[in-house]
mmCIF file of C-alpha atoms in Angstrom:
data_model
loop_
_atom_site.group_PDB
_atom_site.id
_atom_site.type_symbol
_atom_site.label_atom_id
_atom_site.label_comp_id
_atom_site.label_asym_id
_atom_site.label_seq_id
_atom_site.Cartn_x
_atom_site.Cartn_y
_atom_site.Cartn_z
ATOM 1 C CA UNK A 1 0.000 0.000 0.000
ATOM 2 C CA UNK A 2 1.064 3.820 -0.903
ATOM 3 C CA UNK A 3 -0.280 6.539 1.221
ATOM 4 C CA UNK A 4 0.198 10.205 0.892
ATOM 5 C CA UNK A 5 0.464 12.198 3.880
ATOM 6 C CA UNK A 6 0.028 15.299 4.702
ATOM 7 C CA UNK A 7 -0.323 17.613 8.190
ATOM 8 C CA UNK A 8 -0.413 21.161 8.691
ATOM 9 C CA UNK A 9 0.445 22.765 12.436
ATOM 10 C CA UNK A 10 -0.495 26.372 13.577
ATOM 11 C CA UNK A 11 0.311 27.184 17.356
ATOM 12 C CA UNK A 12 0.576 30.158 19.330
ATOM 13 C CA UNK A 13 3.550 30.576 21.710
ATOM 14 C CA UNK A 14 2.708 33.951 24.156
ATOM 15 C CA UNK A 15 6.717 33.698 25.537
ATOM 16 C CA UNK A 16 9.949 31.649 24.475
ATOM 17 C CA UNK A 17 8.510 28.111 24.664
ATOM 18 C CA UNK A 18 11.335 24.708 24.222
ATOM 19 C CA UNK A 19 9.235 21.985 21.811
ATOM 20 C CA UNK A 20 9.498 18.356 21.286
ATOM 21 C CA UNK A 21 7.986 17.700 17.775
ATOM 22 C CA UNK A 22 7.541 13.961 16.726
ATOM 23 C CA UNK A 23 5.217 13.539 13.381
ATOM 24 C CA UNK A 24 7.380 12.517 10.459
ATOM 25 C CA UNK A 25 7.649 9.169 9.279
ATOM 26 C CA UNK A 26 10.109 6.721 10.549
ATOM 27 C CA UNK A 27 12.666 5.441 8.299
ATOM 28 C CA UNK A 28 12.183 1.293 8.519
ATOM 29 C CA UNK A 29 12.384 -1.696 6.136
ATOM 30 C CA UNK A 30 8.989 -2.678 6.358
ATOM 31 C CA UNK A 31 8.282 1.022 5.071
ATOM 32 C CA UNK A 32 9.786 3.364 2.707
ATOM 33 C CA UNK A 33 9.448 7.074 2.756
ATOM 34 C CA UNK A 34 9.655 8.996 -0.073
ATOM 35 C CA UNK A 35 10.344 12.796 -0.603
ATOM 36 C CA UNK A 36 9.936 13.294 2.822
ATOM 37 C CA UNK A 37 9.505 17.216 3.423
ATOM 38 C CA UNK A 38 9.146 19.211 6.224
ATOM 39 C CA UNK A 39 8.766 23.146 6.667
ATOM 40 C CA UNK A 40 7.828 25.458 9.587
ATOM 41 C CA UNK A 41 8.821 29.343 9.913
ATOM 42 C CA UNK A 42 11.886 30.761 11.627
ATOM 43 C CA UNK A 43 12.637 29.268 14.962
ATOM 44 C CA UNK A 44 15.585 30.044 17.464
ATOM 45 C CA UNK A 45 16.552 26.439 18.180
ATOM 46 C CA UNK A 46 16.380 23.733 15.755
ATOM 47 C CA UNK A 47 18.143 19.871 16.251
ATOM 48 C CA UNK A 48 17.418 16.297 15.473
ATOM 49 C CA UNK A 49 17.798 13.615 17.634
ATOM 50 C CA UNK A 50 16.770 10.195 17.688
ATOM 51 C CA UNK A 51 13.197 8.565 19.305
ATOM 52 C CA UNK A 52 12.521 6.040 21.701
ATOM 53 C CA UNK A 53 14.438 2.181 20.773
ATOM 54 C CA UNK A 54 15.791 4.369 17.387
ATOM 55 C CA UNK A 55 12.662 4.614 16.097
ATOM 56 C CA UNK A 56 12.231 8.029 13.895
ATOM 57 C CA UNK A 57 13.396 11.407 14.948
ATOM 58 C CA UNK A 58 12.381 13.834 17.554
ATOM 59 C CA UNK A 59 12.791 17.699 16.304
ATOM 60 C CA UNK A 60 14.063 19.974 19.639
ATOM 61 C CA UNK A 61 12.581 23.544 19.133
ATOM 62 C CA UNK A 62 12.755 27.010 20.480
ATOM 63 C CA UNK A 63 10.375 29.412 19.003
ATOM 64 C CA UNK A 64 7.798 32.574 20.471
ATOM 65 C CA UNK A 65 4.769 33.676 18.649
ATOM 66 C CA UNK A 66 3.305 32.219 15.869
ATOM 67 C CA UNK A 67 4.444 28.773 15.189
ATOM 68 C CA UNK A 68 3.499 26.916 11.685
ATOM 69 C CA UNK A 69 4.760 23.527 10.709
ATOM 70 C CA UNK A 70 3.373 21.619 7.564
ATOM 71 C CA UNK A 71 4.616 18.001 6.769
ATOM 72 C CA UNK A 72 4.166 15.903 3.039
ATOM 73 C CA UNK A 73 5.498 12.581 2.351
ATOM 74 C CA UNK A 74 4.842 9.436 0.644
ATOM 75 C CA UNK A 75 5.232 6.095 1.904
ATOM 76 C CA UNK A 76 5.288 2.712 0.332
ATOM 77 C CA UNK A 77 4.192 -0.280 3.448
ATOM 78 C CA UNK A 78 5.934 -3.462 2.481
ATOM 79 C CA UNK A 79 4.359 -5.263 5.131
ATOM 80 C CA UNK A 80 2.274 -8.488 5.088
ATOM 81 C CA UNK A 81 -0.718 -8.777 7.123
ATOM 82 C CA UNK A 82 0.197 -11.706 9.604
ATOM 83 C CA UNK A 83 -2.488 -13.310 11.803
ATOM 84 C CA UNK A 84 -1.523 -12.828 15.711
ATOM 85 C CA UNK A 85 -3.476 -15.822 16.693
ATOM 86 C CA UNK A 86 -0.673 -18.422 16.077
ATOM 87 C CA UNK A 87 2.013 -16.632 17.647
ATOM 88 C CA UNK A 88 3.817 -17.884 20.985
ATOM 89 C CA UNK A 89 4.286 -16.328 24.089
ATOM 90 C CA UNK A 90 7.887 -15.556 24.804
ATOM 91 C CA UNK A 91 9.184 -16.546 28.299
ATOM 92 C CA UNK A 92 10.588 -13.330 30.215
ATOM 93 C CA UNK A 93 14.079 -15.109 31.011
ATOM 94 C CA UNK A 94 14.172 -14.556 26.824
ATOM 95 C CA UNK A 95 12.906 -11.927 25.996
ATOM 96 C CA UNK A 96 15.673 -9.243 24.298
ATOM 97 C CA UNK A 97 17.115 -6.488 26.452
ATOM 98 C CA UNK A 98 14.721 -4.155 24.634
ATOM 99 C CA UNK A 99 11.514 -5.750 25.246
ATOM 100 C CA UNK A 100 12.190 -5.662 29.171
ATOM 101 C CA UNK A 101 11.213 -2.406 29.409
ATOM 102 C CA UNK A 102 7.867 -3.366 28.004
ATOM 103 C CA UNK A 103 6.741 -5.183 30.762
ATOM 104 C CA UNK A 104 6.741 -2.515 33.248
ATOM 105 C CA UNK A 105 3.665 -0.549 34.197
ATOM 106 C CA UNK A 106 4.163 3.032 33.385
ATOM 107 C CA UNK A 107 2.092 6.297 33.868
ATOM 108 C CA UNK A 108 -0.964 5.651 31.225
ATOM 109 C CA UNK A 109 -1.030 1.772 31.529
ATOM 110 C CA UNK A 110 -0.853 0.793 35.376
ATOM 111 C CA UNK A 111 -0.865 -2.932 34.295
ATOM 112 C CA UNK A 112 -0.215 -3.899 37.660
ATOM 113 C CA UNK A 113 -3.554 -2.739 38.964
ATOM 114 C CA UNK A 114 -5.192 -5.565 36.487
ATOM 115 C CA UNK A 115 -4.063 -8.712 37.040
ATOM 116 C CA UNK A 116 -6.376 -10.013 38.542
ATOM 117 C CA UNK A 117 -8.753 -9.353 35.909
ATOM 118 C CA UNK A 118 -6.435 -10.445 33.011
ATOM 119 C CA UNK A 119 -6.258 -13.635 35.229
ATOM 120 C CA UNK A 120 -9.600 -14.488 35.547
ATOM 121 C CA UNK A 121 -10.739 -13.315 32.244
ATOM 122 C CA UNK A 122 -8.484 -14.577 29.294
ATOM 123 C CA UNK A 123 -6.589 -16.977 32.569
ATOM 124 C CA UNK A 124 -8.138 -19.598 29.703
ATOM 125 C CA UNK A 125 -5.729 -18.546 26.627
ATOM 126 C CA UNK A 126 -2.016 -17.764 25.758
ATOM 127 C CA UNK A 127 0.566 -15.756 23.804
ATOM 128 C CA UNK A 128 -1.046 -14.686 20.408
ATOM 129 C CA UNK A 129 -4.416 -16.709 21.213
ATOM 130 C CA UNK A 130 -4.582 -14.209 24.209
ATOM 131 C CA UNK A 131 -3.422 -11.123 22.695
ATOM 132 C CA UNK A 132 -6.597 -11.389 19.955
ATOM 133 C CA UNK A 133 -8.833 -12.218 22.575
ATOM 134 C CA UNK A 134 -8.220 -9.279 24.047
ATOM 135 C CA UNK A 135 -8.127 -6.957 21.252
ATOM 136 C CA UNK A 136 -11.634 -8.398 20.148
ATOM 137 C CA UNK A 137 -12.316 -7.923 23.826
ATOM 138 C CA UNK A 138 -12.096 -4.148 23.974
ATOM 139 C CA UNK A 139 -13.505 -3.864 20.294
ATOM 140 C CA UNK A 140 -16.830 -5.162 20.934
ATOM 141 C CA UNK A 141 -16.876 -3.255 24.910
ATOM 142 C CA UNK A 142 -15.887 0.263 24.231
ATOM 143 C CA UNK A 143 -16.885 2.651 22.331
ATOM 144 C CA UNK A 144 -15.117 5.364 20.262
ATOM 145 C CA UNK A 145 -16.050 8.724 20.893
ATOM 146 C CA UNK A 146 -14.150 11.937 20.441
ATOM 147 C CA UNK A 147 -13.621 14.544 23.464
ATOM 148 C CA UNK A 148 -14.261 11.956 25.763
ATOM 149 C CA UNK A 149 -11.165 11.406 27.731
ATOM 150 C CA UNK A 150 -8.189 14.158 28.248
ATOM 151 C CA UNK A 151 -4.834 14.171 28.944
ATOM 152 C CA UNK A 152 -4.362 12.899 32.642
ATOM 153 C CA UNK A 153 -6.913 9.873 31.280
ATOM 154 C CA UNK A 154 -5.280 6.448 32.377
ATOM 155 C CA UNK A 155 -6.205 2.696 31.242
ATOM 156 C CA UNK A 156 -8.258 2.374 34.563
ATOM 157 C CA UNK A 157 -9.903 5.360 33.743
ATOM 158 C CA UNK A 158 -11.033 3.894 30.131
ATOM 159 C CA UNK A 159 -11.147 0.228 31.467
ATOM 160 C CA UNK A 160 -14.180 2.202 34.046
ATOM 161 C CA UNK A 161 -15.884 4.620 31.556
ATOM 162 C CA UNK A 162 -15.744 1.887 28.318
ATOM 163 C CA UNK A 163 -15.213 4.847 25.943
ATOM 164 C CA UNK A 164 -12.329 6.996 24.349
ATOM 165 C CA UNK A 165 -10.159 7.317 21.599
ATOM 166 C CA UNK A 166 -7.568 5.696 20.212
ATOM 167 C CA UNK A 167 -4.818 6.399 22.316
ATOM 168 C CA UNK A 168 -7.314 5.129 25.396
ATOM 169 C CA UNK A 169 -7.776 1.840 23.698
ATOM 170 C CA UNK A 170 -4.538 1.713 23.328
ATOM 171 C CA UNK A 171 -3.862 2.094 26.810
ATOM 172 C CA UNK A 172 -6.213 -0.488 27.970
ATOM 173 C CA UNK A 173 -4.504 -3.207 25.076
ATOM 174 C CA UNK A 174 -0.834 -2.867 26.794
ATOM 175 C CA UNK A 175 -2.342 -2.577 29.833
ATOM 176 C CA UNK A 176 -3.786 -5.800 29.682
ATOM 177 C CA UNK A 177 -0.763 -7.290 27.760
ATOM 178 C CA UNK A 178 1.695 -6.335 29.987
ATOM 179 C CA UNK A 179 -0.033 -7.971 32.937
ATOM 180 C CA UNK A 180 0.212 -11.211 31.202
ATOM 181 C CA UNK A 181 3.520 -11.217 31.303
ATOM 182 C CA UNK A 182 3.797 -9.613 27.044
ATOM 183 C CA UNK A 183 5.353 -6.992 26.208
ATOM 184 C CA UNK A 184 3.817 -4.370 24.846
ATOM 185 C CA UNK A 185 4.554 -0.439 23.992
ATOM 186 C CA UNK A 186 2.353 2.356 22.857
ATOM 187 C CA UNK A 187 2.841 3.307 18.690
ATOM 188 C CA UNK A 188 2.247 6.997 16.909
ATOM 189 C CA UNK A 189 1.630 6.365 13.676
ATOM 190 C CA UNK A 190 -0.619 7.471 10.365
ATOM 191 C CA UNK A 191 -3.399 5.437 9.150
ATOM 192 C CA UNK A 192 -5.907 5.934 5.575
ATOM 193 C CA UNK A 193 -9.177 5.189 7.406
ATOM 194 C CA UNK A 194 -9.402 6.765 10.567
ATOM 195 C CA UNK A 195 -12.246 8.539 11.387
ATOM 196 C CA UNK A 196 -11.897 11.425 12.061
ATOM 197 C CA UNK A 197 -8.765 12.079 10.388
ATOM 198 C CA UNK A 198 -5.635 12.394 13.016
ATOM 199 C CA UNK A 199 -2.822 10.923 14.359
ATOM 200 C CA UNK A 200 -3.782 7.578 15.279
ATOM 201 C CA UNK A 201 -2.200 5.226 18.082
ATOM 202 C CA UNK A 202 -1.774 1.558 18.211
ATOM 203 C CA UNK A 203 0.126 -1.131 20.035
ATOM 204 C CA UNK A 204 2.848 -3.841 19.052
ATOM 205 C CA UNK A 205 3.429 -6.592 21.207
ATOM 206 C CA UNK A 206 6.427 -8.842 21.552
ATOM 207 C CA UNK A 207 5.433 -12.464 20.390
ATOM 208 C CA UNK A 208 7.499 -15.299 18.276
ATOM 209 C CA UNK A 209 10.450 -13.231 18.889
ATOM 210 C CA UNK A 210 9.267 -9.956 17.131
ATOM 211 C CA UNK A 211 7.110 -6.551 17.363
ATOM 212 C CA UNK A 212 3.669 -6.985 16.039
ATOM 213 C CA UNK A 213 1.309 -4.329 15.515
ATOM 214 C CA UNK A 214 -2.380 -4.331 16.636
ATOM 215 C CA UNK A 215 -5.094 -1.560 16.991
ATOM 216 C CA UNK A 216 -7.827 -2.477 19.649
ATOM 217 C CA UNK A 217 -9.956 0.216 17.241
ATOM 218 C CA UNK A 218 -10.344 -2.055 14.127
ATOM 219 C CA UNK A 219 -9.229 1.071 12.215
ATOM 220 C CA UNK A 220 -6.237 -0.076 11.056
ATOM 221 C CA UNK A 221 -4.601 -3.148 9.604
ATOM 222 C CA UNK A 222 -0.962 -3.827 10.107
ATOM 223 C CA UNK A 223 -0.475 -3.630 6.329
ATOM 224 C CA UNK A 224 -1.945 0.169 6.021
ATOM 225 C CA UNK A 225 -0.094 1.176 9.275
ATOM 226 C CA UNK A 226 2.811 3.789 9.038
ATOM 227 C CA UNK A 227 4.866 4.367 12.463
ATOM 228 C CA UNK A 228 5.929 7.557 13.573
ATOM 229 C CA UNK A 229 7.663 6.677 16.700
ATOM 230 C CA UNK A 230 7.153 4.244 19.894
ATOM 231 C CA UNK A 231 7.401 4.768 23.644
ATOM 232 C CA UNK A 232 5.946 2.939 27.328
ATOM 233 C CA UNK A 233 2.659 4.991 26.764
ATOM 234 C CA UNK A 234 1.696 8.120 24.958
ATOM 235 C CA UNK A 235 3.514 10.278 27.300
ATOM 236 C CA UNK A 236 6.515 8.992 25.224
ATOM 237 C CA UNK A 237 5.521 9.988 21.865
ATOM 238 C CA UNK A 238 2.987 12.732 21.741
ATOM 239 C CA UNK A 239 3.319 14.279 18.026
ATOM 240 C CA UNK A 240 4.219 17.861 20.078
ATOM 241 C CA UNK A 241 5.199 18.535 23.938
ATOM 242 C CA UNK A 242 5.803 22.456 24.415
ATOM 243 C CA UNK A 243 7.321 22.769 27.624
ATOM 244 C CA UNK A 244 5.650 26.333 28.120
ATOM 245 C CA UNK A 245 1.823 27.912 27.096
ATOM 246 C CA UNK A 246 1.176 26.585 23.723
ATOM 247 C CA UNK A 247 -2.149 27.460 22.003
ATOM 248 C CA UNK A 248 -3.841 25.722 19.225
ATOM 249 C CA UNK A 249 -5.122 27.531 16.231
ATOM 250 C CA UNK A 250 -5.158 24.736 13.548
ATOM 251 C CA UNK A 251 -4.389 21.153 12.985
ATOM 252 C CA UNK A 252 -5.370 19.035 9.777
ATOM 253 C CA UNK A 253 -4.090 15.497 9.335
ATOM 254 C CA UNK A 254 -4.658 13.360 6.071
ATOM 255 C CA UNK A 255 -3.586 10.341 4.733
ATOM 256 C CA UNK A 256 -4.789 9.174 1.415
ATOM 257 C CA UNK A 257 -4.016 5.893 -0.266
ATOM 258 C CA UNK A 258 -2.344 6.493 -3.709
ATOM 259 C CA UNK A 259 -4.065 4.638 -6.842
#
């Protein structure tokens, strides 16, 4: 699949305000960017470095006043759609040194606090098998709705109120995955058939000794999926932090499949 992206940014910075800016692309095999472009007016501070695990590129900004950024690239997923069912569970005393991390509870997804649950709900299934149980799980329980959770909303909170958006059922999926013992970590990416059009998050877990990527919203198939960056939880890989008063004026996303 070929997708054409494209996302236009227009903040408002009232005093000299430090940035984090995550939304291009990330260069992998599984998917190829092309012409990659970025532009945004004059800032004071501009540098690259690297995202979480080496996964695309965090821009490091400096700017006051108006602050525009527009993004275009095209990107070619070479990636086969691969059912998760048959997959096996990986023991812990295997797992890679960068998976570890993965198993921890962190700020969003206090996995710890569901256990119990996990236990005596999917306590029947394993690996893969268990890991599609609960995507269907959350599927067919929540509902999607727009404005309904905010920024300090954890996976307890949308495990209680059985509504959110994407990042919430994203949450709830590692949540859930890391306290059955799989690793699992929070994914920014761009998807064609999202509704409504935005950034979109999803989740890959560690099974059969590789990342997989699932998205408890049914929005997105692994082969249509382009990743921006990963992290523990979307605290990790917001598309922009601004580490001072940051207003919103505009914000478009849209990815269109080419052909």
């Amino acid at each position: 699949m070929i997708l054409d992206i494209a996302v236009d940014l227009d903040y408002e910075m009232p005093e000299p305000t430090d940035l984090i800016l995550q939304i291009e692309a990330a260069f992998l095999p599984d998917q190829q960017v092309w012409n990659p472009g970025i532009s945004m007016n004059a800032t004071e501070h501009f540098n690259r470095i690297e995202g979480e695990d080496g996964i695309g590129e965090r821009i490091m900004l400096r700017t006051t006043g108006n602050y525009s950024c527009s993004y275009r690239a095209r990107v070619e997923i070479n990636r086969t759609e691969q059912a998760i069912e048959p997959l096996e569970f990986v023991p812990i005393h295997q797992l890679p040194s960068d998976a570890v991390r993965y198993l921890m509870p962190s700020r969003y997804c206090p996995s710890d606090q569901m256990q119990s649950f996990v236990a005596a709900e999917f306590g029947d299934s394993m690996g893969g098998e268990r890991i599609a149980a609960m995507r269907d799980w959350i599927n067919t329980r929540y509902q999607y709705v727009p404005g309904s959770s905010g920024p300090q909303t954890t996976a307890i909170d949308t495990f209680i109120q059985r509504q959110g958006v994407c990042r919430d059922f994203a949450h709830v999926l590692i949540a859930l995955a890391r306290a059955s013992a799989i690793p699992a970590r929070f994914v920014s990416v761009y998807a064609p058939y999202v509704d409504p059009q935005d950034f979109h998050a999803v989740v890959e877990v560690y099974l059969g000794g590789s990342w997989h990527l699932i998205d408890a919203t049914g929005m997105a198939r692994a082969n249509q999926i382009v990743r921006i960056g990963v992290g523990q939880d979307a605290a990790e890989v917001p598309f922009l932090s601004s580490f001072g008063p940051a207003f919103l004026q505009t914000q478009t996303v849209n990815v269109n499949v080419v052909g």
